[in-house]
PDB file of C-alpha atoms in Angstrom:
ATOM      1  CA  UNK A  30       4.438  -0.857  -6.708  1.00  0.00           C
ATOM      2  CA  UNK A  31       8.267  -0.885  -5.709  1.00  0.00           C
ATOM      3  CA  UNK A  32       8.738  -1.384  -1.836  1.00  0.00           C
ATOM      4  CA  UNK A  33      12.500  -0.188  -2.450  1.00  0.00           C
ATOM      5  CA  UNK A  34      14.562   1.271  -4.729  1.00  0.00           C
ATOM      6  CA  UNK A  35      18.296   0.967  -5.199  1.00  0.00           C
ATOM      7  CA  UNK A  36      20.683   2.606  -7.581  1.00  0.00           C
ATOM      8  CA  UNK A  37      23.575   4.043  -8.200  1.00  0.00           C
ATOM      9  CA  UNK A  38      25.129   7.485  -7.654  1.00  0.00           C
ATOM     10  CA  UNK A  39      26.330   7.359 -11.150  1.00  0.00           C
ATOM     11  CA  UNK A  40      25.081   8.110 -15.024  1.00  0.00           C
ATOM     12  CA  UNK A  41      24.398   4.256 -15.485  1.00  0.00           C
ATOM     13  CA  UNK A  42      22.103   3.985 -11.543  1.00  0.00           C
ATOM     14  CA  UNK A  43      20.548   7.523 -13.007  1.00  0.00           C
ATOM     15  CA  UNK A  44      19.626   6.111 -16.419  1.00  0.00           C
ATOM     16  CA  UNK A  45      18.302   3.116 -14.705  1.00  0.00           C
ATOM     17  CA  UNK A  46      15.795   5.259 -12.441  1.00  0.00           C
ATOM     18  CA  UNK A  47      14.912   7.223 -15.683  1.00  0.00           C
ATOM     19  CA  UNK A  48      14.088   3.360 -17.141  1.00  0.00           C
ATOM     20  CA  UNK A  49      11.791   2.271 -14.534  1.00  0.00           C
ATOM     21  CA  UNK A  50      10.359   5.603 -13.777  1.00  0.00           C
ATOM     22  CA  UNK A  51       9.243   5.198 -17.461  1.00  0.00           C
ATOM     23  CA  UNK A  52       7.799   1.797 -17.388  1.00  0.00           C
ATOM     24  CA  UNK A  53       5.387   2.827 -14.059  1.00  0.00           C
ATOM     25  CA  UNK A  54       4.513   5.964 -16.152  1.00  0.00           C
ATOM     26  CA  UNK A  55       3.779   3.661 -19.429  1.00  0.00           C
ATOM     27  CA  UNK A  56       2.083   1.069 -17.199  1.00  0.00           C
ATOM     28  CA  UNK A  57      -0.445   3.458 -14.841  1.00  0.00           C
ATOM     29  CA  UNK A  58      -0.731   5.534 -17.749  1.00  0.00           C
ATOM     30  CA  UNK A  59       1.257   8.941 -16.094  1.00  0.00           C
ATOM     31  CA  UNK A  60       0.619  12.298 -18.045  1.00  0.00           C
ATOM     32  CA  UNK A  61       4.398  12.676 -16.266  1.00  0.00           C
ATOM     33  CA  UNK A  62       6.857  11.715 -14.294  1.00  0.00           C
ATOM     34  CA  UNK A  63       7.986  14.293 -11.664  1.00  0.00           C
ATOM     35  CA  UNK A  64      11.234  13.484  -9.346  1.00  0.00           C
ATOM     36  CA  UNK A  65      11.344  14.435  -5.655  1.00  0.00           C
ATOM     37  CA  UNK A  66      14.798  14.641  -4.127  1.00  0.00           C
ATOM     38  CA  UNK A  67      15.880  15.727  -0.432  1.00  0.00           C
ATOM     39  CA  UNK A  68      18.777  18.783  -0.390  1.00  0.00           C
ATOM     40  CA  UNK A  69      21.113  16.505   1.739  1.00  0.00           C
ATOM     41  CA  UNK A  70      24.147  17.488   1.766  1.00  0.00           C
ATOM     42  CA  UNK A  71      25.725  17.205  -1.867  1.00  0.00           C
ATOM     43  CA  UNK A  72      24.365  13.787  -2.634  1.00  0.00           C
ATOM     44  CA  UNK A  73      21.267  15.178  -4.591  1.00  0.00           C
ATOM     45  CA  UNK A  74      23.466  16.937  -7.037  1.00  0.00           C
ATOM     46  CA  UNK A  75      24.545  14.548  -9.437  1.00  0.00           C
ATOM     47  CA  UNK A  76      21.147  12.804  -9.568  1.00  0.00           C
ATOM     48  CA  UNK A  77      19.399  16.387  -9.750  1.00  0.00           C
ATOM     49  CA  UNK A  78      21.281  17.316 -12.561  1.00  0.00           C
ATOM     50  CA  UNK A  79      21.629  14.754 -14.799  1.00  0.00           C
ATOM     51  CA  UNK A  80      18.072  14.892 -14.467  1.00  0.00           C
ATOM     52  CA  UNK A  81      17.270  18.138 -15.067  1.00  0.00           C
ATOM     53  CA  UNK A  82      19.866  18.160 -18.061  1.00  0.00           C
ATOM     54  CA  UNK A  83      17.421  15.515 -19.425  1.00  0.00           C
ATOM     55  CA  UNK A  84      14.677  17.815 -19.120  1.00  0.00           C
ATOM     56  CA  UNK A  85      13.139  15.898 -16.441  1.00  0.00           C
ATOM     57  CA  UNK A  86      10.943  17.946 -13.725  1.00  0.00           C
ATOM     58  CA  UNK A  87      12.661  17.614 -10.616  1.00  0.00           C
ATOM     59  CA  UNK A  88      11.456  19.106  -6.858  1.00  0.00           C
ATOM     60  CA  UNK A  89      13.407  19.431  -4.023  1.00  0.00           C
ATOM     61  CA  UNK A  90      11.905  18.035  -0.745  1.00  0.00           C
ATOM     62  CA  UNK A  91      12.527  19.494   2.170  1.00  0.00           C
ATOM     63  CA  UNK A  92      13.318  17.054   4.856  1.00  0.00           C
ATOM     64  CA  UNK A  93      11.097  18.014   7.349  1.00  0.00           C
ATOM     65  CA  UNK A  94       8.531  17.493   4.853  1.00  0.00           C
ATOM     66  CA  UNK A  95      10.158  13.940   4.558  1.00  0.00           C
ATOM     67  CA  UNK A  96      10.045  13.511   8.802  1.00  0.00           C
ATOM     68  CA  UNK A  97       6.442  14.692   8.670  1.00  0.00           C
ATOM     69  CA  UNK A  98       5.162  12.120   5.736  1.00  0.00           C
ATOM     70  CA  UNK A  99       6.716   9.251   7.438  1.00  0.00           C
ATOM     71  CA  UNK A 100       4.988  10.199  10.572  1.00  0.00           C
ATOM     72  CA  UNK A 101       1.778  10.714   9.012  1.00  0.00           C
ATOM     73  CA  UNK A 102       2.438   7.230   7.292  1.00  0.00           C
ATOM     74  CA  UNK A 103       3.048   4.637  10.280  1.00  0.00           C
ATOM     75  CA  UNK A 104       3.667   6.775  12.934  1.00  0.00           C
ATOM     76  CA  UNK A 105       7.558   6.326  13.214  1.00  0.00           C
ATOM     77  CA  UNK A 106       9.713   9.466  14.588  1.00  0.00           C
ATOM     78  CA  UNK A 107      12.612   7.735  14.149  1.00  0.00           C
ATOM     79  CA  UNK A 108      15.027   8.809  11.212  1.00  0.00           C
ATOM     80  CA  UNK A 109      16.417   5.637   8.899  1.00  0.00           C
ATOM     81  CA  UNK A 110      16.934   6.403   4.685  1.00  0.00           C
ATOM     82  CA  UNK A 111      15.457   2.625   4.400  1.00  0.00           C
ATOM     83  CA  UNK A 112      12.499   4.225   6.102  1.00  0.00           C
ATOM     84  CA  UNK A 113      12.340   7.443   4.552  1.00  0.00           C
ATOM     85  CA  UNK A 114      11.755   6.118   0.648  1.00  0.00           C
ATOM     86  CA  UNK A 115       9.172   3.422  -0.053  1.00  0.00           C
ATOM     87  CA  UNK A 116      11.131   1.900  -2.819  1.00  0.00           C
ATOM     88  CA  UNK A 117      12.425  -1.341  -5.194  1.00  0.00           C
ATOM     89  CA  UNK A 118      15.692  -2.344  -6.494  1.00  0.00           C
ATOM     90  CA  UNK A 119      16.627  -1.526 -10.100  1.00  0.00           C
ATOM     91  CA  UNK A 120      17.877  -3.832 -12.191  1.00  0.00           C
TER      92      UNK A 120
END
């Protein structure tokens, strides 16, 4: 599995997500592939819907939903986005 994931806020970083979000649901064998984004600010909305114009299933995660998973994972209160998403680069 990824430990980060990087890409960028733009159609090309978007198409790449869709791309490797494909090959984990090819190799694990995924029924589908369903995209949780936190509401922060406006940075969501470009990623949200180019997605959703796609006809991609996207959720929006509240972040204190995000605070209370990474406390439940490893016990961290503190707040850091290279915390928050267990992720890998895209290339």
């Amino acid at each position: 599995m990824a430990k980060r994931l990087v890409f960028d806020n733009n159609r090309d970083g978007f198409e790449g997500l869709r791309a490797f979000a494909a090959d984990l649901q090819a190799r694990y064998l995924l029924p589908e592939v369903i995209y949780g984004v936190e509401p922060t600010a406006s940075y969501h909305k470009p990623l949200a819907e180019f997605l959703i114009g796609n006809g991609d299933h996207v959720v929006y995660v509240s972040n204190v939903a995000v605070s209370r998973n990474r406390q439940m994972l490893d016990g961290r209160w503190d707040k850091n986005d290279k915390k928050d998403a267990p992720t890998s680069p895209i290339s």
